Amino acid sequence: MFVFGNYIWQKRNRSKIFILQGEESFVIENSRKLKYKKGHPFSLIKSFVKNEEGEKTGFISYNLSRFVESFPVGYDDLNLPDAVFIALKREERENFEDFIRSENFFEQKNRKPEKVKLTGDIFEEGKNDFIEGVRYVRRKIFDGDVYQVNIARRISFELPYYSTDEIFSLFLRYFFAQKVNYPAFFDFSSELGFVIASGSPELFLEKKGDTIRSCPIKGTRRLFSISDVERVSAELVADEKERAENLMIVDMVRNDLGKICHPGKVKVKRLFDVEVYSTLVHLVSEVEGELMKECLEDILFATFPPASVTGAPKKSAMEIIEFVERKRRGPYCGAIAYFDESNNFTMSVAIRIFLLKDKKIFYWTGCGITYDSDPLREYEESLTKSVAFAKALGFEI
């Protein structure tokens, strides 16, 4: 089962899977794993996307940032590929909204999972450690090393159920706990031993012809009741810290797109718009540009990893992220992508994702830190961003 945005593939007959490990790549075809090509990771991704038949969907790991900038990296305890894509047939693609209306959907959504029993703190990093991480970032900002950094916490625990149907049912409950534009579900359990799903609301990149756009999110408030939307939205828009952080990321996106777009053709289409979801409210902007050439390798090299989940300047922020978080992010904060047969694409920022591997589930939440950040408030934001996932699992945060 594969889902991206409003597309779902319930069948994948004779599909080819692309696996990237650093500068080496492989394909799985007819249950056989074969060597593919060697080279720069972005060049290898471009080669598979451009040359293989059909539509492609998959993910690009945040860990590939080490091929964009050079910096010390943390411990990789997940040991996942740096990218995985699957080539799928357009005629096997269905509409996700139609699927949601079907009887099969209601059977999946209403499946009662075995209750998750939690003992202790499900966050690998405790409250005090996270708050100290925020304080460390503020000190680095005060020293002039960086202006803004996005740091994350990771949830992990064992699940009492592991079947594909049960995990897909969890994904559907997660989607309905908080509907987003870029849901994703990739079941690579039989070939690679893991499942990745996403409830991302954030557009990293969308390319249509020679037009490319990005919609960074920076600014979050928890929403307890739909009746509070107007008040919470007004508070978010009026918050100088949130506006400053959003503007900083917009400037980074403009700079990134400026490397690959015609001079004077990068424009801010929206600034400080409010987007409302069932459990939270976000501050969103939109940047659009006209590409000089349609080269995926150049686009990724100029923009990856996403500005909203790293910081400013990007290299300094990534160095601090590795030091504070210690463990490598893996797919979290990378990109989840869909390519059509014309090589137009949509990529979401790989946030609000969960990963199932070795009978264990992982989930991440992140916060953007500036000098004006209140450590306790950032801690509370990290909880806010896990509410929908907790609801899907049947417990509260």
Coordinates of C-alpha atoms in Angstrom, one line a residue:
M1 CA 0.0 0.0 0.0
F2 CA 1.3 3.4 -1.0
V3 CA -0.2 6.9 -0.4
F4 CA 0.9 10.4 -1.3
G5 CA -1.3 13.4 -1.2
N6 CA -4.6 12.5 -2.9
Y7 CA -3.2 9.4 -4.6
I8 CA -3.3 5.8 -3.4
W9 CA -1.8 2.6 -5.0
Q10 CA -3.3 -0.5 -3.5
K11 CA -1.5 -2.7 -6.1
R12 CA 2.1 -2.6 -7.3
N13 CA 2.5 -5.3 -9.9
R14 CA 6.1 -5.6 -11.2
S15 CA 7.2 -2.5 -9.4
K16 CA 10.9 -1.5 -9.2
I17 CA 12.3 -0.2 -6.0
F18 CA 15.3 2.2 -5.9
I19 CA 17.5 2.2 -2.8
L20 CA 20.2 4.7 -2.1
Q21 CA 23.1 4.2 0.4
G22 CA 25.5 7.1 0.2
E23 CA 27.0 7.2 -3.2
E24 CA 25.8 3.7 -4.1
S25 CA 22.4 2.6 -5.3
F26 CA 20.5 -0.6 -5.8
V27 CA 17.2 -1.7 -7.3
I28 CA 14.9 -4.5 -6.2
E29 CA 13.1 -6.0 -9.2
N30 CA 11.3 -9.4 -9.2
S31 CA 12.5 -10.0 -5.6
R32 CA 16.1 -9.6 -6.7
K33 CA 18.4 -6.9 -5.3
L34 CA 20.8 -5.6 -8.0
K35 CA 23.5 -2.9 -8.1
Y36 CA 22.2 0.2 -9.9
K37 CA 24.8 3.0 -10.2
K38 CA 27.4 5.0 -8.2
G39 CA 27.7 8.7 -8.0
H40 CA 26.5 11.8 -6.1
P41 CA 23.2 10.9 -4.3
F42 CA 21.2 13.6 -6.0
S43 CA 22.4 12.5 -9.4
L44 CA 21.4 8.9 -8.7
I45 CA 17.9 10.0 -7.6
K46 CA 17.6 12.1 -10.7
S47 CA 18.7 9.1 -12.9
F48 CA 16.1 6.8 -11.4
V49 CA 13.3 9.3 -11.5
K50 CA 14.0 10.4 -15.1
N51 CA 14.9 7.1 -16.7
E52 CA 12.5 4.5 -15.2
E53 CA 8.9 4.2 -16.5
G54 CA 5.9 5.2 -14.4
E55 CA 5.2 7.5 -11.5
K56 CA 7.6 7.5 -8.6
T57 CA 7.0 8.1 -4.9
G58 CA 9.3 7.7 -1.9
F59 CA 11.5 9.6 0.6
I60 CA 14.8 11.4 0.8
S61 CA 16.5 11.2 4.2
Y62 CA 17.7 14.3 6.0
N63 CA 21.0 12.4 6.4
L64 CA 21.8 13.3 2.8
S65 CA 22.5 16.8 4.1
R66 CA 26.1 15.6 4.6
F67 CA 26.5 15.6 0.8
V68 CA 25.4 19.3 0.7
E69 CA 27.6 20.6 3.5
S70 CA 30.5 19.0 5.5
F71 CA 30.0 18.8 9.2
P72 CA 30.4 16.3 12.1
V73 CA 27.4 13.9 12.2
G74 CA 25.6 12.1 15.0
Y75 CA 25.0 8.4 15.6
D76 CA 22.8 6.7 13.1
D77 CA 20.9 4.2 15.2
L78 CA 18.1 3.7 12.7
N79 CA 20.3 2.4 9.9
L80 CA 17.9 3.2 7.1
P81 CA 18.6 3.9 3.4
D82 CA 19.3 7.5 2.4
A83 CA 16.5 7.4 -0.1
V84 CA 13.9 4.9 -1.3
F85 CA 11.6 5.3 -4.3
I86 CA 9.2 3.0 -6.0
A87 CA 8.1 3.1 -9.6
L88 CA 4.3 2.7 -9.9
K89 CA 1.9 2.4 -12.8
R90 CA -0.4 5.3 -13.4
E91 CA -3.3 3.0 -14.3
E92 CA -3.0 1.4 -10.8
R93 CA -3.3 4.8 -9.0
E94 CA -6.6 5.6 -7.3
N95 CA -8.1 8.7 -5.7
F96 CA -7.5 8.8 -2.0
E97 CA -10.7 10.7 -1.3
D98 CA -12.7 8.1 -3.2
F99 CA -10.9 5.4 -1.2
I100 CA -11.9 7.2 2.0
R101 CA -15.6 7.1 1.0
S102 CA -15.4 3.3 0.2
E103 CA -16.5 0.5 2.5
N104 CA -12.9 -0.8 2.6
F105 CA -11.8 2.5 4.2
F106 CA -14.4 2.3 7.0
E107 CA -13.3 -1.3 7.7
Q108 CA -9.7 -0.2 7.9
K109 CA -10.4 3.0 9.9
N110 CA -12.6 1.4 12.4
R111 CA -10.3 -1.6 13.1
K112 CA -9.8 -1.8 16.8
P113 CA -6.1 -2.1 17.6
E114 CA -4.7 -3.8 20.6
K115 CA -4.3 -1.1 23.3
V116 CA -0.8 0.4 23.5
K117 CA 0.6 0.1 27.1
L118 CA 3.0 2.8 27.9
T119 CA 5.4 2.8 30.8
G120 CA 7.4 5.9 31.7
D121 CA 8.2 8.9 29.4
I122 CA 7.8 8.0 25.7
F123 CA 10.1 10.8 24.7
E124 CA 13.7 9.6 24.5
E125 CA 14.9 13.0 25.6
G126 CA 13.3 14.2 28.9
K127 CA 11.9 17.6 29.6
N128 CA 15.0 19.0 31.3
D129 CA 17.3 17.8 28.6
F130 CA 15.2 19.4 25.9
I131 CA 15.0 22.7 27.8
E132 CA 18.8 22.6 28.2
G133 CA 19.1 22.1 24.4
V134 CA 17.0 25.2 23.8
R135 CA 19.2 27.2 26.2
Y136 CA 22.3 25.9 24.4
V137 CA 20.9 27.1 21.1
R138 CA 20.1 30.5 22.6
R139 CA 23.7 30.8 23.8
K140 CA 25.0 30.0 20.3
I141 CA 22.7 32.7 18.9
F142 CA 23.9 35.2 21.6
D143 CA 27.5 34.3 20.5
G144 CA 26.7 35.2 16.9
D145 CA 27.2 31.7 15.5
V146 CA 23.6 31.3 14.3
Y147 CA 20.3 33.2 14.1
Q148 CA 17.8 30.4 14.3
V149 CA 17.9 26.6 14.8
N150 CA 15.2 23.9 14.5
I151 CA 15.7 21.1 17.1
A152 CA 13.7 18.0 17.6
R153 CA 12.7 15.3 20.1
R154 CA 12.0 11.7 19.3
I155 CA 9.3 9.4 20.7
S156 CA 9.8 5.6 20.6
F157 CA 8.1 2.6 22.1
E158 CA 7.1 -1.0 21.1
L159 CA 3.8 -1.6 19.4
P160 CA 1.7 -4.7 20.2
Y161 CA 0.7 -5.1 16.6
Y162 CA 2.8 -5.2 13.4
S163 CA 0.7 -6.3 10.5
T164 CA 0.3 -4.1 7.4
D165 CA -3.4 -3.8 7.9
E166 CA -3.0 -2.7 11.5
I167 CA -0.3 -0.1 10.7
F168 CA -2.4 1.2 7.8
S169 CA -5.4 1.5 10.1
L170 CA -3.2 3.5 12.5
F171 CA -2.2 5.8 9.6
L172 CA -5.9 6.4 8.7
R173 CA -6.7 7.2 12.3
Y174 CA -3.8 9.6 12.3
F175 CA -4.9 11.2 9.1
F176 CA -8.4 11.7 10.5
A177 CA -7.1 13.0 13.8
Q178 CA -5.6 15.8 11.7
K179 CA -6.3 16.1 8.0
V180 CA -3.4 17.5 6.0
N181 CA -2.7 18.1 2.3
Y182 CA 0.3 15.7 2.1
P183 CA -0.5 12.4 3.8
A184 CA 1.9 9.6 2.9
F185 CA 2.2 5.9 3.6
F186 CA 5.0 3.7 2.3
D187 CA 5.0 0.0 3.1
F188 CA 8.4 -1.3 2.4
S189 CA 8.1 -4.0 5.2
S190 CA 8.5 -7.0 3.0
E191 CA 11.5 -5.7 1.0
L192 CA 13.3 -3.5 3.5
G193 CA 11.7 -4.2 6.9
F194 CA 10.1 -0.8 7.6
V195 CA 7.0 1.3 7.1
I196 CA 7.0 5.1 6.9
A197 CA 3.9 7.3 7.2
S198 CA 3.5 11.1 7.3
G199 CA 0.9 13.6 8.3
S200 CA 2.9 16.6 7.0
P201 CA 1.0 19.9 6.3
E202 CA 4.1 21.6 4.8
L203 CA 5.0 21.9 1.1
F204 CA 8.8 21.8 0.6
L205 CA 8.8 22.1 -3.2
E206 CA 6.3 21.8 -6.0
K207 CA 7.5 22.0 -9.6
K208 CA 5.1 22.4 -12.5
G209 CA 6.9 23.1 -15.8
D210 CA 9.4 25.9 -15.1
T211 CA 7.5 27.2 -12.0
I212 CA 8.7 26.1 -8.6
R213 CA 7.2 27.1 -5.2
S214 CA 7.7 26.4 -1.5
C215 CA 5.3 27.1 1.4
P216 CA 7.4 27.2 4.7
I217 CA 5.7 26.8 8.0
K218 CA 7.0 28.7 11.0
G219 CA 4.7 29.5 13.9
T220 CA 2.4 27.2 15.9
R221 CA -0.3 27.4 18.5
R222 CA -2.3 24.6 20.0
L223 CA -6.0 24.6 19.2
F224 CA -8.2 23.0 21.9
S225 CA -11.6 24.0 20.4
I226 CA -12.8 25.1 17.0
S227 CA -14.5 28.0 18.8
D228 CA -11.0 29.4 19.6
V229 CA -9.8 29.6 16.0
E230 CA -10.2 33.4 15.7
R231 CA -8.6 34.2 19.0
V232 CA -5.7 31.8 18.6
S233 CA -5.1 32.9 15.0
A234 CA -4.9 36.5 16.0
E235 CA -2.5 35.7 18.8
L236 CA -0.2 33.8 16.4
V237 CA -0.2 36.6 13.8
A238 CA 0.5 39.2 16.5
D239 CA 3.4 37.3 18.0
E240 CA 6.6 39.2 17.0
K241 CA 8.8 36.2 17.7
E242 CA 6.8 33.9 15.4
R243 CA 6.6 36.5 12.7
A244 CA 10.4 37.2 12.8
E245 CA 11.1 33.5 12.7
N246 CA 8.8 33.0 9.7
L247 CA 10.3 35.9 7.9
M248 CA 13.8 34.6 8.5
I249 CA 12.9 31.3 6.9
V250 CA 11.1 33.0 4.0
D251 CA 14.4 34.9 3.3
M252 CA 16.3 31.6 3.3
V253 CA 13.8 30.0 0.9
R254 CA 14.1 33.1 -1.4
N255 CA 17.9 32.7 -1.3
D256 CA 17.7 29.0 -2.0
L257 CA 15.3 29.4 -4.9
G258 CA 17.4 32.3 -6.2
K259 CA 20.2 29.9 -6.9
I260 CA 18.2 28.0 -9.5
C261 CA 15.7 30.6 -10.8
H262 CA 16.0 33.5 -13.2
P263 CA 17.1 36.8 -11.6
G264 CA 14.2 38.9 -10.4
K265 CA 11.7 36.0 -10.8
V266 CA 11.6 34.8 -7.2
K267 CA 8.5 36.4 -5.4
V268 CA 6.9 36.1 -2.0
K269 CA 3.3 35.2 -2.9
R270 CA 1.9 35.0 0.7
L271 CA 3.4 36.2 4.0
F272 CA 2.1 35.3 7.5
D273 CA -1.0 33.4 6.3
V274 CA -2.9 31.3 9.0
E275 CA -3.7 27.7 8.3
V276 CA -6.0 26.0 10.7
Y277 CA -5.9 22.2 11.5
S278 CA -7.9 20.2 14.0
T279 CA -5.3 20.4 16.8
L280 CA -3.2 23.4 16.0
V281 CA -2.8 26.6 14.0
H282 CA 0.2 27.4 11.8
L283 CA 1.8 30.5 10.3
V284 CA 2.5 29.9 6.6
S285 CA 4.2 31.8 3.8
E286 CA 4.7 31.1 0.1
V287 CA 7.6 31.7 -2.2
E288 CA 7.5 31.1 -6.0
G289 CA 10.2 31.3 -8.8
E290 CA 10.8 30.6 -12.4
L291 CA 13.4 28.0 -13.0
M292 CA 16.4 28.6 -15.3
K293 CA 16.5 24.9 -16.1
E294 CA 14.6 21.8 -15.0
C295 CA 17.4 19.8 -13.3
L296 CA 16.4 17.9 -10.2
E297 CA 20.0 17.5 -9.1
D298 CA 20.6 21.3 -9.1
I299 CA 17.2 21.9 -7.4
L300 CA 18.0 19.5 -4.5
F301 CA 21.5 20.8 -4.1
A302 CA 20.3 24.4 -3.8
T303 CA 17.4 23.7 -1.4
F304 CA 18.0 20.5 0.6
P305 CA 17.4 20.0 3.4
P306 CA 14.4 22.3 3.9
A307 CA 15.1 25.7 5.4
S308 CA 12.2 25.5 7.9
V309 CA 13.6 22.4 9.6
T310 CA 17.3 23.5 9.8
G311 CA 17.8 27.2 10.5
A312 CA 19.9 30.2 9.6
P313 CA 22.6 30.1 8.4
K314 CA 21.8 26.5 7.3
K315 CA 25.3 25.0 7.7
S316 CA 25.8 26.4 11.2
A317 CA 22.3 25.3 12.2
M318 CA 22.9 21.7 10.9
E319 CA 26.1 21.5 13.0
I320 CA 24.2 22.5 16.1
I321 CA 21.4 20.1 15.3
E322 CA 23.8 17.2 15.2
F323 CA 25.4 18.2 18.5
V324 CA 22.1 18.8 20.4
E325 CA 20.1 15.9 19.0
R326 CA 23.1 13.4 19.0
K327 CA 21.2 10.8 16.9
R328 CA 20.8 11.3 13.2
R329 CA 17.4 12.2 12.0
G330 CA 17.0 9.7 9.2
P331 CA 13.9 10.3 7.1
Y332 CA 12.6 12.9 9.6
C333 CA 13.0 16.5 8.2
G334 CA 14.0 15.2 4.8
A335 CA 11.5 15.1 1.9
I336 CA 8.6 12.9 0.9
A337 CA 8.1 13.1 -2.9
Y338 CA 5.9 12.2 -5.8
F339 CA 7.0 12.5 -9.4
D340 CA 4.6 12.3 -12.3
E341 CA 5.5 10.9 -15.7
S342 CA 6.5 14.4 -17.0
N343 CA 9.0 14.8 -14.1
N344 CA 6.9 17.4 -12.4
F345 CA 6.9 16.8 -8.7
T346 CA 5.5 17.6 -5.3
M347 CA 7.7 17.2 -2.1
S348 CA 6.4 17.7 1.4
V349 CA 8.7 18.4 4.4
A350 CA 9.0 15.0 6.2
I351 CA 7.6 16.2 9.5
R352 CA 4.9 14.6 11.6
I353 CA 6.2 11.2 10.4
F354 CA 6.1 7.9 12.1
L355 CA 8.4 5.0 11.4
L356 CA 7.8 1.3 12.2
K357 CA 11.0 -0.8 12.3
D358 CA 12.0 -3.9 14.3
K359 CA 8.6 -3.9 16.1
K360 CA 9.2 -0.4 17.4
I361 CA 7.5 2.9 16.4
F362 CA 9.3 6.2 16.2
Y363 CA 7.8 9.7 16.0
W364 CA 9.5 13.2 16.0
T365 CA 8.4 16.7 16.9
G366 CA 10.5 19.8 16.3
C367 CA 10.6 23.5 17.3
G368 CA 12.3 26.6 15.8
I369 CA 14.5 28.3 18.3
T370 CA 15.5 32.0 18.3
Y371 CA 17.1 34.1 21.0
D372 CA 13.6 35.2 22.1
S373 CA 12.4 31.6 22.6
D374 CA 11.0 30.7 26.0
P375 CA 12.4 27.2 26.7
L376 CA 9.3 26.1 28.5
R377 CA 7.0 27.3 25.7
E378 CA 9.1 25.5 23.1
Y379 CA 8.8 22.3 25.2
E380 CA 5.0 22.7 25.2
E381 CA 5.1 23.2 21.4
S382 CA 6.9 19.9 21.1
L383 CA 4.0 18.3 22.9
T384 CA 1.4 20.2 20.8
K385 CA 2.8 18.7 17.6
S386 CA 2.4 15.1 18.9
V387 CA -1.3 15.5 19.9
A388 CA -2.8 14.1 16.7
F389 CA -0.4 11.1 16.7
A390 CA -1.2 10.3 20.3
K391 CA -4.9 10.5 19.6
A392 CA -4.5 8.0 16.7
L393 CA -2.9 5.6 19.2
G394 CA -5.5 6.2 21.8
F395 CA -3.6 8.1 24.5
E396 CA -3.2 11.7 25.4
I397 CA -0.2 14.0 25.7

